Amino acid sequence: MRAVLGQLGLSVGFAAAVGGVAWWLLAARGGQRAKANARLATRMMFTGALVACAALVWALVTHDFSVRYVAENGGRAVPLYYTVISLWAALEGSILLWLAVLTGLALRCMRTVHPRAVGLQPWAMATLCGVAVFFFALALFGANPFELVSPVPADGPGPNPLLQDHPLMGAHPPLLYLGYVGMAVPFAYAVAALVTGSTGRAWVLVTRRWTLFAWTCLTAGIILGGWWSYEVLGWGGYWAWDPVENASIVPWFTATALLHSVMVQERRATLRVWNLALAVATFVLVLVGTFLTRSGVIASVHSFTQSAVGPMLLGFIAVVLLGAGGLFVWRADRLGPDEGLDGVLSREAVFLANNVILVGLAFTVLIGTVFPLLLEAVNGQRVSVGAPYFNRMAVPLALVLVVLMGVGPLVPWNLADPRALGRRLVGPAGVGLAVVAALGLGGLRGLAALAVFGLAAFVLATIIVQFAEGIYAARASTGAAWPRAALVAVGRRRRLYGGLIVHAGVVLAAVAIAASHAYAYEGQRELRVGESFTVGPYRAELVGVEQRSSPRKNSLVARVALSRGEASYGVHEPSLSFYPSTTDAIGTPSVQTRLGEDVYVTLPAIDAQRGVATVRVTVNPLVVWLWVAGFVMVAGALLAGWPSPRAPWRARRRPVRRSEVAPAAEAVRQ
Amino acid sequence: MRRALLIGVAVILLAAAGLGLWRAATTPAPADAQAQVQRVAATLRCPTCQNLSAADSPSRVAASMRAIIGEQLGQGRTPDQVRRFFVDRYGEWILLSPPTSGLAVAVWLVPLLAVAAGGVGALRFARADTRRHDAKVDTGAMRRAEWAYDAFVAHDMAAAGSRPPGSSLVPPGDLPWASTPEGEALEAALVSLLSVRTDTPAGQPVDPRTDRRALARVAVALGEAEAAERSPDPPLPAPGGSRPDRRRLSWTASSLAFLTLAGLLLATNLAPRGAGLLVSGNLPPRTPQDAEQAIAAYRRELATDPANTQVRVSLAATLLAQDQPREAGRELAQVLRLEPDNAEALLYSGMIAARSGNADIARVALQRFLDIAPDHPAAPMARRLLAGGQQP
C-alpha cells in the first residue's frame, strides 16, 4: 500500500517532469497553452515528490518492513524523531529528499519571475525539469526505496548508529541539500542565458538572491555538519578533510566566488564567460560531490552504501558537461568581447583576486580528494592525501583571502586613489600589528596562528570602521539617536553591511579554527573507580562505571567528574555503545562547552566488570566560537538577501505610472 | 611634526610585530613525549579507519601505532625514521601527506601552477583596458551622460527593473536594457557610475577624478548605443576567419580535449580492479537457495575437472559465505596442495583461521597472501586482520 503510493508518486513525478521539459520548451517559444500545461506539470512534479517522501515516512513510522528501505533502515526500537529523519539516513531516501527540495525550488522559481527574466524563465524551468527527470529516474530505476522484500522481516536494524545519536541529524542533511540543490537554479538560469544568448546583466540580477540562498543553506549545513562530527564522532575535531566534507566545501568555494564576481558583471559588461562558467561549475561540482560520496568510489565515514547510482550519476555529469560545453561553443559570438577594467587597484580587481584564490582553493581540494583515485588509475601507485596536505596547501591561500576581506571593501569601484586607500588602511593595519606584537611578545607560540590573529584583528577593525562611518553619516543626515541611526545606516545598504557581517563571521571562524588547531592539548589515563588525573588545569575523576541496556543498544558509560581548581563542571558520561547492527563499538564523547575552551571527554576503552576505564580528556580552545561564527555568517547573509519591499517582483504589483517614467525615458532618448 | 610622530609609531609597531612573530616562530612547542608522539602520529594514517590519522583515531591499531612511535622515538630515532618504518610495512599509502617524488608530485605542483596562472591571467585582465581612462569626451556628451544618469536613477527608483515605456533606446521584448551589446554596455556604465557615487565610504566625498572617468564611460557607451540604434543592421562580418568562428573553434577544441582526457581517466579508473574473486565485490548469492544451487554447480564441475583451482576457490568462498568454514577450509587445503601460492586460497584460509581464533596460522597465511598479492583489492582488509582489527 505505502510502497504502491510511493511508487505512484515517483511515477507521476517522473512523467510530469518529462512533460514539464517539453511544455516549458514550447512555452519558451511563446505558446500560451503550453505555458499553462507547463505550470501544471511543475505542480504535479512537486506533488509527486512530496507523495513519495510522505509514503516513505509513513512506511517508516508504521514499521512496514515489506518496504526494502524500511527493512534496511527502520527499526521498532528507534524513537519516533529518528524514525522520521531516517528518510535521509541512506541513499535511496536521501534521493527522495533531494527530489522534494528540487521540485519545491522549481515551484518557487516558477512563481517568482523577476521582470527582467521573463524571457529566460521558461528555459530555466525546462532545465530544472530536466534535472528533475534525471533524479526521478535515479529514484525509480537506480535506487528505488519502495522495492518490496519477501519474506517480510519482523524488525529492522535501524539507521546507521552514528545517525541515530544526535538531534542535529535532523537539520544538517536537509540544510546541506537545500544548499546543494539550490545551486541548480543559478545553473538553470545560466543555461537559459546561454540558450537565449542574453548573457548580459539580466541572469546575474535574477540569480543573485538564489545563489545567496543556496550559499546560506550550504554554509549552515557545513557548520552544522562540523558540529555534529564534533559532538558525535568523538575524535575531538570537527573537520577531517574527509571526502564527504570536501565534497561540500568545493561547491561552497565556487559559490562564494560566484557571489563576488557577479557584482563586477552588475557594473560592467564583462566576465560573462567567467560567471556563466562558475554557475555551471558549481552545479557540476555538486553533482561530482554527490557522485564521489554516493557511489562508494571513495569509502569514508559517510559513504554508507554502494549501488548502481554511480554510473547513472557519472553519465548525468557527462551530459551536463557536454551540454554546457556545447552551449558555450554555440554562443561563442555572444560571449565577448569583455570590457576590461580600469586598473589593478579597484574593487573589481580585488574581486578577481578573490576569485582566483577561491577557485584555486576549490581546485586544490578537488584535486586532493580525487588524486588517490587518479594516480591509482594511471600507474597503480597507492597514496593517501590527508589533512597534512590540505592544511599545507589551503592555509596560505585562506590567509590571502582573509587579507582581501579586509582590504576589498575599502577599495572603491573603478579605480582607487592609492593615497586615499592607504590613509583608510593605516588604522586597521596598526590594530593588526599591535595585536601581533602584544600576543607574540606575550609568549604565544605558532607563526600561523599568530598571523591569523593579527589578520583577524585587522579585518575586524576595517569592518568596525565601516560600520562606524555609516552610522555617523546616518546620524548626521537624519539627526536620529545612535541606535536609530545604526538601523537607518544598515537599512540603507543592507547588501554592504550584510556582507561585512558575513566577513566578520568568517574571520571569527578563522580565529576559532587557528586556536583550536594550534593550542589543543590532551591527556589519557586508565583509571579505576575513585582514581583521578589532571590535564592542564582540569582534573578528571572516575566516579563510576555503568552498563545501560535498551532494546536499541547496550551502552557502557563512564561517569567522570570534571573540575578545575575549586570549580566543578559536573559529572560527564562519555560512553561506548553496541548496536545490534554493528560489530564495533560506537564511542560518544561528552563535551563541557565554555567560552574560552571546551573540555572534551572520550572513552577509548572500558571494562565494566573490573571497574576500569581509559579516559581521554582533550582541551580545545575557542571551539564554541566556530558555531557562533556560523550563526553570524547566516545572519549576515539573511540581512543581505532578505527581500526588500522594493524588490522588483513586488514592484510589479504596483502599476508604474507613465508620468513617473516618461521623463526618464525622454531623457534617455536625448 | 605630526608626520614624524606617525612614522615613529609605525616603525615601533612594525618592529614590535616583527619581534612578536619571531618570538612566536622560535618558541618551541611543548617537548613532552606525548605531544611529540601525537605530532608524528598525525602524519600517519590509521590503516583500519576511514580518513583518520593515527593521532585522532580511537581504534586499537592506532593505539598500537602510537605505542610503536613512542617506543621508537624513545630509542632516539628521528620522526622521519619512524615514518620510514611504517612506510616499509604498509607502503607510501600510510603517509597522509603524498610523496613529492614520481608522478605523485603532480598533486603538489598542479594546484600551485593553476593558482599562479590564474593570478597572471587576472592581473593581465585587470590592466588590459586603459583606453577609456583618457577618452576625450566633449562637454555636450558629458552633459547628456549626466541626463542619462539622472533618468536612470529616477527610473530605477520609480520602478525597479520594469521597462520604461516609449523609450526608443530600449528595444522591444522582455529584456528591457540588455538585449543588445551596446544597451548592455550602457546599462553597465550607468550602474558603474551609480556605484561610484553611492557606494563610497559613508561620509566621504566622491573622488572627482574617478567620478569623471565613470561619467566619460557613460558618455562613450551612450554614443555607441545611439550609433548602433541609427544603424540597426550591423555590417556583416567578413567571410572566413571571423572572430566568432575562431572562438567557436577554440571552444570546441578545448572542450573535446578536456572531455577526452576526463573520459579516459574515468574509464580506466572505473574498470574493475582485479578480476575474479573480490572479497568486497564478489557478492555471495543472495538467498540460501541460490547458494545451494551454486554449490551444487561448482561440485558438478569439480567432479569432471578436479584440478580446477579457480572453481574450487569459488566453492570455498560460497561455503564460507554460507557460514560453513570447516567445509570451506577442506576445499582450500586441496587448492593449496595443488597451488601453494594461490593468493585467494591463502586469504580465505587466513580469514577462517582468524575467525576461529587460530591467530598464528592466520598470521602466516595472511602474510603470505600479502607477499604474493600486495595490490589485491582485499589487501587492506588482510592488513587490517594482521594488525588485529575486526573482521568485517
Short mmCIF file of C-alpha atoms in Angstrom, two decimals, chain A residues 1-166:
data_model
loop_
_atom_site.label_atom_id
_atom_site.label_comp_id
_atom_site.label_asym_id
_atom_site.label_seq_id
_atom_site.Cartn_x
_atom_site.Cartn_y
_atom_site.Cartn_z
CA MET A 1 0.00 0.00 0.00
CA ARG A 2 2.59 2.55 1.11
CA ALA A 3 5.02 1.16 -1.41
CA VAL A 4 2.41 1.47 -4.14
CA LEU A 5 1.64 5.02 -3.09
CA GLY A 6 5.31 5.94 -3.12
CA GLN A 7 5.88 4.26 -6.44
CA LEU A 8 2.89 6.12 -7.79
CA GLY A 9 4.25 9.43 -6.56
CA LEU A 10 7.60 8.78 -8.20
CA SER A 11 6.00 7.69 -11.47
CA VAL A 12 3.70 10.69 -11.61
CA GLY A 13 6.61 12.96 -10.78
CA PHE A 14 8.76 11.39 -13.47
CA ALA A 15 6.05 11.73 -16.10
CA ALA A 16 5.31 15.29 -15.02
CA ALA A 17 8.98 16.19 -15.19
CA VAL A 18 9.27 14.81 -18.72
CA GLY A 19 6.12 16.70 -19.68
CA GLY A 20 7.46 19.77 -17.91
CA VAL A 21 10.58 19.80 -20.05
CA ALA A 22 8.54 19.56 -23.26
CA TRP A 23 5.92 22.14 -22.29
CA TRP A 24 8.40 24.62 -20.91
CA LEU A 25 10.34 24.36 -24.17
CA LEU A 26 7.11 25.05 -26.07
CA ALA A 27 6.30 27.89 -23.69
CA ALA A 28 9.72 29.37 -24.36
CA ARG A 29 8.67 29.64 -27.99
CA GLY A 30 5.63 31.60 -26.96
CA GLY A 31 2.88 29.00 -26.61
CA GLN A 32 0.33 30.22 -24.08
CA ARG A 33 -1.46 26.90 -23.69
CA ALA A 34 1.87 25.16 -23.35
CA LYS A 35 2.65 27.54 -20.53
CA ALA A 36 -0.49 26.59 -18.64
CA ASN A 37 0.36 22.91 -19.10
CA ALA A 38 3.93 23.52 -18.07
CA ARG A 39 2.81 25.15 -14.84
CA LEU A 40 0.51 22.23 -14.14
CA ALA A 41 3.31 19.76 -14.83
CA THR A 42 5.61 21.60 -12.45
CA ARG A 43 3.00 21.42 -9.71
CA MET A 44 2.42 17.72 -10.39
CA MET A 45 6.15 17.12 -10.20
CA PHE A 46 6.28 18.69 -6.76
CA THR A 47 3.21 16.78 -5.62
CA GLY A 48 4.71 13.51 -6.84
CA ALA A 49 7.93 14.08 -4.92
CA LEU A 50 6.02 15.06 -1.77
CA VAL A 51 3.80 11.99 -2.01
CA ALA A 52 6.83 9.75 -2.40
CA CYS A 53 8.50 11.32 0.66
CA ALA A 54 5.30 11.11 2.68
CA ALA A 55 4.78 7.47 1.69
CA LEU A 56 8.29 6.56 2.81
CA VAL A 57 7.92 8.43 6.11
CA TRP A 58 4.57 6.74 6.62
CA ALA A 59 6.13 3.34 5.94
CA LEU A 60 8.96 4.13 8.35
CA VAL A 61 6.66 5.32 11.11
CA THR A 62 4.29 2.36 10.77
CA HIS A 63 7.23 -0.07 10.56
CA ASP A 64 6.16 -1.51 7.24
CA PHE A 65 9.11 -3.84 6.82
CA SER A 66 7.88 -5.12 3.48
CA VAL A 67 9.42 -1.97 2.00
CA ARG A 68 13.11 -2.58 1.41
CA TYR A 69 14.21 0.83 2.66
CA VAL A 70 12.33 0.33 5.93
CA ALA A 71 13.65 -3.21 6.27
CA GLU A 72 17.18 -1.87 5.89
CA ASN A 73 16.93 1.37 7.85
CA GLY A 74 13.91 1.12 10.12
CA GLY A 75 13.61 -0.48 13.50
CA ARG A 76 10.90 -0.88 16.08
CA ALA A 77 13.11 0.35 18.89
CA VAL A 78 14.12 3.58 17.14
CA PRO A 79 12.47 6.68 18.66
CA LEU A 80 9.91 8.49 16.53
CA TYR A 81 12.15 11.51 15.77
CA TYR A 82 14.96 9.33 14.45
CA THR A 83 12.46 7.17 12.59
CA VAL A 84 11.16 10.19 10.72
CA ILE A 85 14.60 11.54 9.88
CA SER A 86 15.62 8.06 8.72
CA LEU A 87 14.18 9.41 5.47
CA TRP A 88 17.70 10.65 4.75
CA ALA A 89 19.64 8.01 6.64
CA ALA A 90 20.58 6.18 3.47
CA LEU A 91 21.00 6.78 -0.23
CA GLU A 92 17.52 5.86 -1.52
CA GLY A 93 15.68 8.05 0.95
CA SER A 94 18.02 10.97 0.53
CA ILE A 95 17.32 10.97 -3.19
CA LEU A 96 13.65 11.45 -2.29
CA LEU A 97 14.61 14.38 -0.09
CA TRP A 98 16.72 15.75 -2.94
CA LEU A 99 13.70 15.45 -5.25
CA ALA A 100 11.36 17.18 -2.83
CA VAL A 101 13.79 20.08 -2.45
CA LEU A 102 14.47 20.32 -6.18
CA THR A 103 10.82 20.30 -7.23
CA GLY A 104 9.95 22.71 -4.41
CA LEU A 105 12.59 25.13 -5.65
CA ALA A 106 11.31 24.70 -9.20
CA LEU A 107 7.83 25.63 -7.99
CA ARG A 108 9.17 28.71 -6.25
CA CYS A 109 11.18 29.58 -9.33
CA MET A 110 8.00 29.35 -11.39
CA ARG A 111 6.03 31.61 -9.06
CA THR A 112 8.51 34.45 -8.67
CA VAL A 113 9.55 35.80 -12.01
CA HIS A 114 11.97 38.66 -12.00
CA PRO A 115 10.60 41.18 -14.50
CA ARG A 116 13.83 41.02 -16.43
CA ALA A 117 13.77 37.25 -16.57
CA VAL A 118 10.51 36.79 -18.41
CA GLY A 119 12.38 35.61 -21.49
CA LEU A 120 14.82 33.48 -19.53
CA GLN A 121 12.42 31.80 -17.15
CA PRO A 122 10.86 29.14 -19.43
CA TRP A 123 14.31 27.95 -20.45
CA ALA A 124 15.43 27.89 -16.84
CA MET A 125 12.30 25.97 -15.88
CA ALA A 126 12.91 23.48 -18.67
CA THR A 127 16.43 22.97 -17.36
CA LEU A 128 15.20 22.45 -13.80
CA CYS A 129 12.62 19.96 -15.05
CA GLY A 130 15.41 18.20 -16.96
CA VAL A 131 17.42 17.86 -13.77
CA ALA A 132 14.29 16.56 -12.06
CA VAL A 133 13.78 13.98 -14.84
CA PHE A 134 17.20 12.59 -14.07
CA PHE A 135 16.67 12.42 -10.32
CA PHE A 136 13.21 10.87 -10.66
CA ALA A 137 14.78 8.30 -12.97
CA LEU A 138 17.51 7.73 -10.40
CA ALA A 139 14.91 7.10 -7.71
CA LEU A 140 12.81 4.86 -9.94
CA PHE A 141 15.48 2.82 -11.71
CA GLY A 142 18.73 3.28 -9.82
CA ALA A 143 17.95 3.29 -6.13
CA ASN A 144 14.30 2.62 -5.54
CA PRO A 145 13.36 2.76 -1.85
CA PHE A 146 9.96 1.19 -2.48
CA GLU A 147 11.19 -2.23 -3.62
CA LEU A 148 9.45 -4.99 -1.72
CA VAL A 149 11.21 -7.65 0.30
CA SER A 150 9.96 -11.13 0.85
CA PRO A 151 9.78 -12.70 3.34
CA VAL A 152 8.94 -9.64 5.40
CA PRO A 153 11.32 -9.31 8.35
CA ALA A 154 9.86 -8.83 11.80
CA ASP A 155 12.17 -5.98 12.69
CA GLY A 156 14.88 -3.88 11.08
CA PRO A 157 18.36 -2.87 12.18
CA GLY A 158 17.55 0.85 12.46
CA PRO A 159 19.55 3.58 10.74
CA ASN A 160 23.32 3.76 10.89
CA PRO A 161 24.09 4.07 14.63
CA LEU A 162 26.08 7.24 14.02
CA LEU A 163 22.94 8.86 12.64
CA GLN A 164 20.62 8.00 15.50
CA ASP A 165 22.54 9.59 18.30
CA HIS A 166 22.24 13.32 17.85
#
